[in-house]
Coordinates of C-alpha atoms and ligand atoms in Angstrom, one line a residue:
M1 CA -0.1 0.1 -0.1
S2 CA 1.3 3.4 -1.0
L3 CA 0.9 5.6 2.3
L4 CA 1.0 8.7 0.3
R5 CA -1.7 7.9 -2.0
T6 CA -3.9 6.8 0.7
S7 CA -6.8 8.9 1.7
A8 CA -7.1 10.3 5.3
A9 CA -10.1 8.4 6.1
D10 CA -8.1 5.0 5.1
L11 CA -4.8 6.2 6.8
A12 CA -6.9 7.0 9.9
G13 CA -8.5 3.2 9.7
V14 CA -5.0 1.6 9.3
I15 CA -3.5 3.5 12.0
A16 CA -6.6 2.7 14.4
S17 CA -6.1 -1.0 13.7
G18 CA -2.4 -1.1 13.9
E19 CA -1.6 -2.2 10.5
V20 CA 0.7 0.7 10.4
S21 CA 2.0 3.4 12.9
A22 CA 1.2 7.0 12.8
R23 CA 5.3 7.4 12.9
E24 CA 5.4 5.3 9.7
V25 CA 2.7 7.6 8.1
T26 CA 4.3 10.7 9.4
Q27 CA 8.0 9.5 8.4
A28 CA 6.4 8.6 4.7
H29 CA 5.0 12.3 4.3
L30 CA 8.3 13.9 5.9
D31 CA 10.3 11.5 3.2
Q32 CA 8.1 13.1 0.3
I33 CA 8.3 16.6 1.3
Q34 CA 12.4 16.1 1.4
A35 CA 12.2 14.4 -2.3
V36 CA 9.9 17.0 -4.0
D37 CA 9.6 20.2 -2.1
G38 CA 12.7 21.6 -3.7
S39 CA 10.8 21.6 -6.7
V40 CA 7.1 22.2 -5.6
K41 CA 8.2 24.8 -2.7
A42 CA 5.0 24.4 -0.8
F43 CA 6.2 24.6 2.9
L44 CA 7.7 27.7 4.6
H45 CA 8.6 25.7 7.5
V46 CA 8.4 22.0 8.2
D47 CA 8.7 20.5 11.8
A48 CA 9.8 17.2 11.5
E49 CA 10.6 16.6 15.2
G50 CA 7.2 18.1 16.2
A51 CA 5.4 15.9 13.8
L52 CA 7.0 12.7 14.9
A53 CA 6.6 13.4 18.3
A54 CA 2.9 14.1 17.7
A55 CA 2.8 10.9 15.9
D56 CA 4.4 9.1 18.7
A57 CA 1.8 10.4 20.9
V58 CA -0.9 8.8 18.8
D59 CA 1.1 5.4 18.9
A60 CA 1.1 5.4 22.6
R61 CA -2.3 6.2 23.0
R62 CA -3.3 3.1 20.8
A63 CA -0.8 1.1 22.4
A64 CA -2.7 2.2 25.8
G65 CA -6.0 0.9 24.3
E66 CA -7.4 4.6 24.1
A67 CA -10.1 5.0 21.5
L68 CA -8.8 7.4 18.9
S69 CA -10.5 10.5 17.1
P70 CA -11.4 9.6 13.5
L71 CA -8.0 11.6 12.0
A72 CA -5.7 10.5 14.7
G73 CA -2.2 10.2 13.2
V74 CA -3.1 11.6 9.8
P75 CA -0.6 14.4 8.7
L76 CA -1.9 17.8 7.8
A77 CA -0.1 21.2 6.1
M78 CA -1.2 24.0 7.8
K79 CA -1.6 27.4 5.9
D80 CA 1.1 29.9 7.5
I81 CA -1.5 32.2 8.5
F82 CA -2.6 29.8 11.5
T83 CA -0.7 30.9 14.7
I84 CA 0.3 27.6 16.5
T85 CA 3.0 27.4 19.3
G86 CA 6.3 25.8 18.4
M87 CA 6.4 27.0 15.0
P88 CA 6.8 30.6 13.2
T89 CA 3.9 32.3 11.6
T90 CA 5.0 34.7 8.8
C91 CA 1.7 34.9 6.8
G92 CA 4.0 34.7 3.9
S93 CA 5.3 38.2 4.7
R94 CA 8.8 39.6 5.6
I95 CA 7.4 41.8 8.3
L96 CA 6.4 39.0 10.5
E97 CA 9.9 37.0 9.9
G98 CA 11.0 35.6 12.9
W99 CA 7.7 35.9 15.0
S100 CA 6.8 32.6 16.9
P101 CA 3.2 33.3 18.2
P102 CA 3.1 32.4 22.0
Y103 CA -0.5 31.0 21.6
S104 CA -2.4 28.9 19.2
S105 CA -5.2 29.2 17.1
T106 CA -8.6 27.4 18.1
I107 CA -8.4 25.2 14.8
A108 CA -4.6 24.4 15.7
E109 CA -5.6 23.5 19.2
K110 CA -8.7 21.3 17.8
L111 CA -6.4 19.6 15.4
R112 CA -3.8 18.8 18.1
A113 CA -6.5 17.5 20.3
A114 CA -7.7 15.4 17.6
G115 CA -4.2 13.9 17.1
V116 CA -3.9 15.5 13.9
V117 CA -0.2 15.6 13.0
V118 CA 0.9 18.9 12.2
L119 CA 3.6 18.5 9.3
G120 CA 4.5 22.5 8.8
K121 CA 3.4 25.7 7.6
T122 CA 2.7 26.6 3.8
N123 CA 3.5 29.3 1.6
M124 CA 0.7 31.8 0.6
D125 CA 0.5 35.1 -1.1
E126 CA 1.4 37.9 1.6
F127 CA -1.4 38.2 4.4
A128 CA -3.7 36.1 1.9
M129 CA -3.6 38.8 -0.6
G130 CA -3.4 37.4 -4.3
S131 CA -4.4 34.2 -6.5
S132 CA -1.0 32.6 -7.3
T133 CA 1.3 32.6 -4.1
E134 CA 3.5 35.1 -6.2
N135 CA 2.9 37.7 -3.6
S136 CA 4.7 35.7 -1.0
G137 CA 7.5 37.6 0.7
F138 CA 9.5 34.5 0.3
F139 CA 9.2 32.4 -2.9
T140 CA 6.5 31.1 -5.5
T141 CA 4.9 27.9 -5.0
H142 CA 4.7 25.6 -8.3
N143 CA 1.8 23.6 -9.6
P144 CA 2.6 19.9 -9.3
W145 CA 0.4 19.7 -12.5
D146 CA 3.1 21.8 -14.5
N147 CA 6.2 23.4 -12.8
D148 CA 5.9 26.5 -14.8
R149 CA 2.3 27.4 -13.5
V150 CA 0.8 28.7 -10.4
P151 CA -0.9 26.7 -7.9
G152 CA -3.5 29.4 -7.1
G153 CA -3.5 31.6 -4.2
S154 CA -3.6 32.9 -1.7
G155 CA -3.4 29.0 -0.2
G156 CA -1.5 27.7 -3.0
G157 CA 1.3 25.9 -0.7
S158 CA -1.6 24.1 1.1
A159 CA -3.2 23.2 -2.4
A160 CA 0.2 21.8 -3.7
S161 CA 1.1 19.9 -0.7
L162 CA -2.0 18.0 -1.3
A163 CA -1.7 17.5 -5.0
A164 CA 2.2 16.5 -4.7
F165 CA 1.4 14.0 -2.1
E166 CA 3.3 15.8 0.8
A167 CA 0.4 15.6 2.7
P168 CA -3.2 14.2 2.6
L169 CA -4.8 17.2 4.5
A170 CA -4.3 20.7 4.8
I171 CA -6.1 23.8 6.0
G172 CA -6.5 27.3 4.4
T173 CA -8.6 30.4 4.9
D174 CA -10.9 31.9 2.2
T175 CA -11.6 35.5 2.1
G176 CA -12.4 35.9 -1.6
G177 CA -11.5 32.4 -2.8
S178 CA -8.1 31.3 -1.3
I179 CA -9.4 27.7 -0.4
R180 CA -11.4 27.0 -3.6
Q181 CA -9.3 28.4 -6.4
P182 CA -6.1 26.9 -5.5
A183 CA -8.3 23.5 -5.2
S184 CA -9.6 24.1 -8.5
V185 CA -6.5 24.7 -10.2
T186 CA -4.3 21.8 -8.5
G187 CA -7.3 19.0 -9.1
T188 CA -8.1 19.0 -5.3
V189 CA -11.0 19.6 -3.0
G190 CA -11.3 23.0 -1.3
V191 CA -14.1 24.0 1.1
K192 CA -15.2 27.7 2.4
P193 CA -17.2 26.8 5.2
T194 CA -20.4 29.2 6.3
Y195 CA -18.8 32.5 7.5
G196 CA -18.8 32.1 11.5
G197 CA -18.8 28.3 11.1
T198 CA -15.1 27.7 11.7
S199 CA -13.2 30.0 14.2
R200 CA -11.0 32.7 13.3
Y201 CA -9.2 33.0 16.8
G202 CA -5.8 33.0 16.4
V203 CA -5.7 33.3 12.5
V204 CA -4.2 36.5 11.4
A205 CA -6.7 38.8 10.3
M206 CA -7.1 39.8 6.4
A207 CA -10.3 41.0 6.1
S208 CA -12.2 40.2 9.2
S209 CA -16.2 40.3 7.9
L210 CA -15.1 37.8 5.0
D211 CA -12.1 35.4 6.4
T212 CA -13.3 31.8 6.8
P213 CA -10.9 29.0 7.9
G214 CA -11.5 25.7 5.9
P215 CA -10.6 22.2 4.8
C216 CA -8.3 21.3 1.9
A217 CA -8.0 17.4 1.1
R218 CA -7.8 15.3 -1.9
T219 CA -11.6 13.8 -1.6
V220 CA -14.8 15.1 -0.4
L221 CA -15.0 12.6 2.6
D222 CA -11.7 13.4 3.8
A223 CA -12.6 17.3 3.8
A224 CA -15.8 16.4 5.4
L225 CA -13.9 14.5 8.0
L226 CA -11.5 17.5 8.5
H227 CA -14.5 20.0 8.3
S228 CA -16.1 18.3 11.4
V229 CA -12.6 18.5 13.5
I230 CA -12.2 22.1 12.8
A231 CA -15.7 23.4 12.6
G232 CA -18.2 24.6 15.6
H233 CA -18.9 27.7 17.8
D234 CA -15.9 29.3 19.5
P235 CA -16.7 32.1 22.5
R236 CA -13.2 33.6 21.5
D237 CA -14.4 34.7 18.3
S238 CA -17.6 37.1 18.4
T239 CA -18.7 36.1 14.9
S240 CA -18.8 32.5 15.7
I241 CA -22.2 30.7 15.1
D242 CA -23.6 29.0 17.9
A243 CA -25.2 26.3 16.3
P244 CA -24.6 22.5 15.7
V245 CA -22.1 21.8 12.9
P246 CA -24.0 20.6 10.0
D247 CA -23.6 16.6 9.3
V248 CA -21.1 16.9 6.7
V249 CA -19.7 13.8 7.2
G250 CA -22.9 11.9 6.8
A251 CA -23.6 14.1 3.6
A252 CA -20.3 13.1 2.1
R253 CA -21.1 9.4 2.7
A254 CA -24.6 9.7 1.3
A255 CA -23.5 11.3 -1.8
D256 CA -27.0 11.6 -3.1
V257 CA -28.5 14.2 -5.4
T258 CA -31.6 12.5 -6.2
G259 CA -34.4 15.0 -6.1
M260 CA -32.2 17.8 -5.5
R261 CA -32.7 21.3 -7.3
I262 CA -29.3 22.5 -8.6
G263 CA -29.3 26.1 -9.8
V264 CA -26.6 27.1 -12.7
V265 CA -25.8 31.0 -12.3
K266 CA -26.2 32.6 -15.5
E267 CA -23.8 35.5 -14.8
L268 CA -20.8 33.0 -13.7
G269 CA -19.9 31.7 -17.1
G270 CA -19.6 33.1 -20.9
E271 CA -17.1 35.9 -21.7
G272 CA -13.8 35.5 -20.2
Y273 CA -14.3 32.0 -19.4
Q274 CA -12.0 29.4 -20.8
P275 CA -14.1 27.1 -23.5
G276 CA -12.4 23.9 -21.8
V277 CA -13.5 25.0 -18.5
E278 CA -17.0 25.5 -19.6
Q279 CA -17.1 22.2 -21.1
R280 CA -16.1 20.3 -18.4
F281 CA -18.5 22.6 -16.4
S282 CA -21.4 21.3 -18.5
E283 CA -20.5 17.7 -18.7
A284 CA -20.3 17.6 -14.7
L285 CA -24.1 19.2 -14.9
A286 CA -25.4 16.5 -17.0
V287 CA -23.5 13.7 -14.9
L288 CA -25.5 15.4 -11.8
E289 CA -28.6 15.2 -14.0
S290 CA -28.2 11.7 -14.5
L291 CA -27.9 11.0 -11.1
G292 CA -31.2 12.5 -10.4
A293 CA -30.8 15.9 -9.7
E294 CA -32.9 18.8 -11.3
I295 CA -30.9 21.6 -13.2
V296 CA -32.4 24.9 -13.0
E297 CA -30.8 28.2 -14.7
V298 CA -31.0 31.0 -12.3
S299 CA -29.8 34.7 -12.7
C300 CA -28.1 36.8 -9.8
P301 CA -27.6 40.1 -11.7
S302 CA -25.9 41.7 -8.8
F303 CA -22.9 39.1 -9.0
E304 CA -21.8 41.7 -11.8
Y305 CA -20.6 44.0 -9.1
A306 CA -19.3 41.5 -6.7
L307 CA -15.7 41.9 -7.5
A308 CA -15.9 45.8 -7.5
A309 CA -17.5 45.8 -3.9
Y310 CA -15.0 43.1 -2.7
Y311 CA -12.0 45.4 -3.9
L312 CA -13.4 48.0 -1.7
I313 CA -14.7 46.2 1.6
M314 CA -11.6 43.9 1.4
P315 CA -8.9 46.7 1.4
S316 CA -10.8 49.0 3.8
E317 CA -10.4 45.8 6.3
V318 CA -7.1 45.3 5.4
S319 CA -5.9 48.8 6.0
S320 CA -7.2 48.6 9.3
N321 CA -6.2 44.9 10.2
L322 CA -2.5 45.7 9.0
A323 CA -1.9 48.6 11.2
R324 CA -0.9 46.3 13.9
F325 CA 2.6 45.8 12.0
D326 CA 3.9 48.7 13.6
A327 CA 7.5 47.6 14.1
M328 CA 6.7 47.4 18.1
R329 CA 5.1 44.2 18.9
Y330 CA 5.7 41.6 15.9
G331 CA 8.7 40.4 13.7
L332 CA 10.5 42.9 11.6
R333 CA 12.1 46.2 13.2
V334 CA 14.3 48.6 10.9
G335 CA 16.1 51.6 11.4
D336 CA 15.9 51.3 15.4
D337 CA 19.4 53.0 15.6
G338 CA 18.4 55.5 18.6
V339 CA 18.6 58.3 16.3
N340 CA 15.5 57.8 14.1
S341 CA 12.1 58.8 15.9
T342 CA 9.2 56.0 16.6
E343 CA 7.5 57.2 13.6
E344 CA 10.4 56.8 11.0
V345 CA 11.0 53.4 12.6
M346 CA 7.3 52.5 11.8
N347 CA 7.8 53.9 8.5
L348 CA 11.3 52.2 7.6
T349 CA 9.8 48.6 8.8
R350 CA 6.4 49.0 7.0
G351 CA 8.2 50.3 3.9
A352 CA 10.8 47.6 4.0
G353 CA 8.4 44.7 5.2
F354 CA 5.4 44.9 3.0
G355 CA 5.6 43.7 -0.5
A356 CA 3.8 45.7 -3.2
E357 CA 0.3 44.2 -3.2
A358 CA 0.0 44.7 0.6
K359 CA 1.1 48.4 0.2
R360 CA -1.6 48.7 -2.9
R361 CA -4.4 47.5 -0.7
I362 CA -3.6 49.4 2.3
I363 CA -3.5 52.6 0.3
L364 CA -6.6 51.8 -1.6
G365 CA -8.5 50.9 1.8
T366 CA -7.2 53.7 3.6
Y367 CA -8.6 56.1 0.6
A368 CA -12.1 54.2 0.6
L369 CA -12.4 54.8 4.2
S370 CA -11.1 58.4 4.3
S371 CA -14.3 60.9 5.3
G372 CA -15.0 62.6 2.2
Y373 CA -15.1 59.2 0.2
Y374 CA -16.7 56.8 2.8
D375 CA -19.8 57.0 1.5
A376 CA -19.1 57.2 -1.9
Y377 CA -17.0 54.0 -1.9
Y378 CA -17.0 51.9 1.3
G379 CA -21.1 52.6 1.7
S380 CA -22.0 51.7 -2.0
A381 CA -19.9 48.8 -1.7
Q382 CA -21.8 47.6 1.7
K383 CA -24.8 48.2 0.0
V384 CA -23.9 46.2 -3.3
R385 CA -23.1 43.6 -0.8
T386 CA -26.6 43.5 0.7
L387 CA -27.8 43.4 -3.0
I388 CA -25.6 40.2 -3.5
K389 CA -27.0 38.8 -0.3
R390 CA -30.7 39.4 -1.8
D391 CA -29.7 37.4 -5.0
F392 CA -28.6 34.5 -3.3
D393 CA -31.8 34.5 -1.1
A394 CA -34.2 34.7 -4.0
A395 CA -32.1 31.9 -5.7
F396 CA -32.1 29.8 -2.9
A397 CA -35.9 30.2 -2.3
R398 CA -36.0 28.0 -5.8
T399 CA -32.9 25.9 -5.3
D400 CA -31.1 23.7 -3.1
V401 CA -27.6 24.4 -4.4
L402 CA -26.3 26.9 -6.8
V403 CA -23.3 25.8 -9.0
S404 CA -20.7 27.6 -11.4
P405 CA -17.3 26.6 -12.6
S406 CA -15.0 27.6 -9.4
T407 CA -12.5 29.7 -11.3
P408 CA -12.8 30.9 -15.0
T409 CA -9.7 29.5 -16.2
T410 CA -7.2 26.7 -15.5
A411 CA -3.6 27.4 -13.8
F412 CA -2.2 30.1 -15.5
R413 CA 1.8 30.4 -16.2
I414 CA 4.1 32.0 -13.2
G415 CA 4.7 35.7 -14.2
E416 CA 1.5 35.9 -16.8
R417 CA -0.6 38.2 -14.4
T418 CA 1.7 39.6 -12.0
A419 CA 2.0 43.0 -14.3
D420 CA -1.8 43.3 -14.2
P421 CA -3.7 43.2 -10.9
L422 CA -7.1 43.3 -12.8
A423 CA -6.5 40.2 -14.5
M424 CA -5.1 38.6 -11.3
Y425 CA -8.2 39.8 -9.3
K426 CA -10.3 37.8 -11.9
A427 CA -9.6 34.6 -10.6
D428 CA -11.9 34.9 -7.8
L429 CA -15.0 35.8 -10.0
C430 CA -17.0 32.9 -9.1
T431 CA -15.6 32.4 -5.3
I432 CA -16.0 36.3 -4.0
P433 CA -20.1 36.4 -4.1
S434 CA -20.3 33.9 -1.3
N435 CA -17.7 35.5 0.9
L436 CA -19.7 38.8 0.4
A437 CA -22.8 36.8 1.6
G438 CA -21.2 34.9 4.3
N439 CA -22.5 31.4 2.8
C440 CA -20.7 28.3 1.7
G441 CA -19.0 26.8 -1.2
I442 CA -16.8 23.8 -2.2
S443 CA -14.6 23.2 -5.3
V444 CA -14.2 19.6 -6.5
P445 CA -12.3 18.5 -9.4
C446 CA -14.6 17.7 -12.7
G447 CA -11.7 16.9 -15.1
L448 CA -9.1 17.8 -17.2
S449 CA -9.8 21.0 -19.7
P450 CA -9.4 19.6 -23.2
D451 CA -7.6 22.8 -24.4
D452 CA -4.4 22.5 -22.0
G453 CA -4.8 19.3 -20.0
L454 CA -5.0 21.2 -16.6
P455 CA -7.7 20.7 -13.7
V456 CA -11.0 22.3 -13.6
G457 CA -13.1 22.9 -10.7
F458 CA -16.7 22.6 -10.2
Q459 CA -18.2 25.0 -7.4
V460 CA -21.2 24.2 -5.2
M461 CA -22.8 26.9 -3.1
A462 CA -25.2 26.5 -0.3
P463 CA -27.0 28.6 2.0
V464 CA -25.6 29.6 5.4
M465 CA -25.1 26.9 7.6
A466 CA -26.3 24.4 5.2
D467 CA -22.8 23.1 4.4
D468 CA -24.0 19.3 4.5
R469 CA -25.4 20.2 1.0
L470 CA -22.0 21.0 -0.5
Y471 CA -20.7 17.7 0.4
R472 CA -23.8 15.7 -0.9
V473 CA -23.5 17.4 -4.1
A474 CA -19.8 17.1 -4.5
A475 CA -19.3 13.6 -3.1
A476 CA -21.7 12.5 -5.8
L477 CA -20.2 14.0 -8.7
E478 CA -17.0 12.8 -7.3
A479 CA -18.0 9.0 -7.2
E480 CA -19.7 8.8 -10.6
L481 CA -16.6 10.7 -12.0
T482 CA -13.9 8.7 -10.6
K483 CA -16.0 5.8 -11.9
R484 CA -15.6 6.9 -15.3
W485 CA -12.3 7.9 -15.1
G486 CA -11.0 4.7 -13.4
G487 CA -9.4 6.9 -10.4
T488 CA -9.0 10.3 -9.1
L489 CA -7.6 13.4 -11.2
L490 CA -4.4 13.1 -9.0
D491 CA -4.0 9.2 -9.7
H492 CA -3.8 10.4 -13.4
L493 CA -1.4 12.8 -12.5
A494 CA 0.7 10.6 -10.1
D495 CA 0.7 7.9 -12.7
S496 CA 1.5 10.2 -15.7
P497 CA 5.0 10.7 -17.1
S498 CA 4.7 14.4 -15.9
G499 CA 3.8 13.3 -12.3
A500 CA 6.9 11.2 -12.5
Y501 CA 9.0 13.5 -10.2
L502 CA 6.5 13.2 -7.6
G503 CA 7.9 9.6 -7.1
V504 CA 4.6 8.0 -6.0
G505 CA 4.2 5.5 -8.7
S506 CA 1.3 3.5 -9.8
M507 CA -1.1 2.1 -7.2
R508 CA -3.4 0.3 -9.2
Ligands
LIG1 N1 -7.4 36.3 -4.5 C1 -8.1 37.2 -3.4 C2 -7.4 38.4 -3.2 O1 -6.5 38.3 -3.5 C3 -8.8 36.1 -2.3 C4 -7.7 36.0 -1.4 C5 -8.2 35.5 -0.1 O2 -9.3 34.5 -0.3 N2 -7.4 35.3 0.9 O3 -7.9 38.9 -2.3

């Protein structure tokens, strides 16, 4: 059995039965990181010692006859925006270089309590601003499908670590698409839970009214298992929803769309969408119809303004959240020579520590919030946000879920969009509406685009706290497609000549 190609659900099973130890599983993934991460560059920090110690603790609990939780002993890659004690947190920014948090995020605590083995921290666009990891202050992550292409962003490191078989599970945050878009372009599964369904405590804030931590995995069931570990009410996050976590695992196992009404959002397609992406999307719709779902078309006219509203609301919140990086409390300090004033040290540090995209957004947000412009920009954007919510409400009154491509194109080339921020921003056209409305979405692979052979993602969106519906639809689609393909998309990559460098060989 190839430990690297086994699902998290199955790994947990063989660890619990004693067939393999958590240490063996962890060591196999550390070896894979050692072998391939020089070219993939998914990790900013690997904690081999801590991971093996966590694995040993799981093995000891098993040996003592303790019942293990469902993902005990399974390795996970953590986006470097989650604080966790014993490891640095940089958010992909030079300004936080060298900072190790004295506390852990609620999600990190939940993972550790569940016996999940944290392998290390993954690369990301600086403070989660970007769609390609090219805005990382350290280096760009490469897409395992094609080394010259981006793995998406901002959570490109987490997605690439899954596609390169360096970890079976990962976590990310989705403010405008940073879990779903990387999942889409790497042939993996990514979920943005309902806003408030997963705790933001200890997750470095980008745009607080939008940020949503969520699971990343190679299968829908694995994502559901991870979702159920990390979700739930947290009194330490004032926007956390005090309600039971939807039964996402049950829904993933049910994988049944019989009688469901699935709405295709008319506005999320057409001009600007890659033909191969639209083709695979339509084929996936036909699959769902053949499985007993009813497909209807819905219109959400305000979605046209979602990107514009997002690029006012998000930078406004960014400009305020990033004010805390003042050279006094965390990480980098530049020009502290006893001569410069405190203000000069702050200016020098922020000038040196933030990259161009962070600066662009801080400036934009400060402008949008300034008195004189507040109503015209920030105020108008908030009104658009309400219109988008109303579009969703009207659409969900007629349907159980809405669907679209996850992103308009497949993975673009490294460097292709760096000079054109608007082209970069458009990667999130389909994902941003759910962030603005606070509801939930998943990206699940639906094939390789016939025009470039790269993965295409299928997005399912559901109402607030109806996250189980995402899993029901995505799991049904995944089950049927893997049957037709004779394996998953990533099996296809691993077995292909271009995937040979991943070194995980054929399992079948
Ligand atoms: N790509 C989007 C942005 O740059 C989304 C980022 C995110 O979800 N963190 O803002």
